[in-house]
């Protein structure tokens, strides 16, 4: 077991991509194997926070005391077989995707930040661009080995329902508590996932590092698509892009897996790095469709051209991929916007003020109009980008120092509106330490008490991920 105890060696573990400051830890422990991990949990009584790759946006891996356990040595990957692959939680998405490129298999969840660890993506139920068609991380987990905060271990398999107890390795059992709460059915990662007759696995996924520690994970794979066709469409007005998205969702001619939005201010930021963005463009949409067999490619491309030709798009200025390299370039273009915004925040010494809210399809246009009106009136600089197909956008507020209190109240106003539409305050990043207030507003105190009952059957001493969610 490696122990890091000096201020300098602990410091990197007190950061994530939220720019949250105020983390404190006594030491960082790095077990070399599962036995060392269970030993330390059994013999230590301090609060424990698990470190993934630190790309999270809610400070959920940043402790306010106790110890940090990093599973960075648990990064193995077995050979994919029969549509599944066993991996260690520290394996990154880049490592997984690169290994699978040489196989017949494909892992669809694609959170834009591929430096994330698989364990972190399970803990946050990460989604991302391709979730529009394929679903979220939860849909691609077959099994996981989990260790509880007291060192007990269990292998949880898909199909093991919460009506049956969880049987731990020491012969003890954990039963799901009697509660009435159920989580919203829209894309959501605010609070624990609870549905009647659900699998235990679904509870642990998206639990923000508070219920169990993933030590080995079996991911579900699908056959590798032969190709992807993709493009970046530009629009003279933002509304034209929203209308196109509604049109795409109401037909079956084209079937994108990604529909990613850039508002006019995102394009302004991106122009620093991409001067070839058309000057008249006020919005953009990155689309991508998976092509099962190579011989289907031309027909699918033609479908896209036919579908797009009579829409309000700057078609001649838009970009269409010619090959896999172009697809990669477009993904980088999409990834660049949060990176540039995070850099701006760091330069300004500002914590990230970003939303992760989503609503159901019937509130889509209303939501976009509300965002536009509320944000313009506030006069706070902002950008909006993200998963337009899922009605799930990231508003990033970039207030000047004297606008910080106003930014807080604009955020509150947006959250209240989304809650009134039965949407979620977090669709993919989780609640962590930064969004607790909004979870309470979204589910109410009675349901918070019910969620705490779940926490107390699995982690009665409240050691794991202390300060996340509650
Ligand atoms: C530029 C950028 C773009 C992003 N885009 C997206 C996006 O499109 N979609 C999306 O969903 N997210 C996105 N994110 C957020 C982030 O990448 C995800 O939340 C990711 O899942 C975090 O993984 P991580 O390994 O970095 O976890 P960390 O930040 O290290 O930790 C996150 C949580 O996971 C817990 N955890 C980590 N490992 C384990 C384990 N083995 N067992 C139990 N708990 C564990 C931690 O304790 C913590 O609570 C983006 C982030 C950035 C910086």
Tab-separated table of C-alpha atoms in Angstrom, residues 40 54 75 112 121 127 171 231 275 301 304 318 331 358 381 427 452 462 467:
chain	number	residue	atom	x	y	z
A	40	UNK	CA	-7.817	-0.725	5.388
A	54	UNK	CA	-10.646	13.893	-11.137
A	75	UNK	CA	-6.583	-0.421	-14.140
A	112	UNK	CA	-17.002	14.031	-23.706
A	121	UNK	CA	-18.398	7.093	-14.817
A	127	UNK	CA	-23.737	9.914	-20.252
A	171	UNK	CA	-22.529	-14.234	5.166
A	231	UNK	CA	-21.051	16.831	-39.487
A	275	UNK	CA	-11.125	30.778	-37.171
A	301	UNK	CA	-25.329	10.072	-46.210
A	304	UNK	CA	-28.977	13.257	-44.459
A	318	UNK	CA	-21.382	23.466	-42.835
A	331	UNK	CA	-15.378	15.243	-31.441
A	358	UNK	CA	-32.765	18.480	-18.318
A	381	UNK	CA	-21.671	36.628	-19.812
A	427	UNK	CA	-28.836	14.777	-15.704
A	452	UNK	CA	-30.924	8.639	3.682
A	462	UNK	CA	-21.796	7.585	6.863
A	467	UNK	CA	-20.723	15.486	2.151
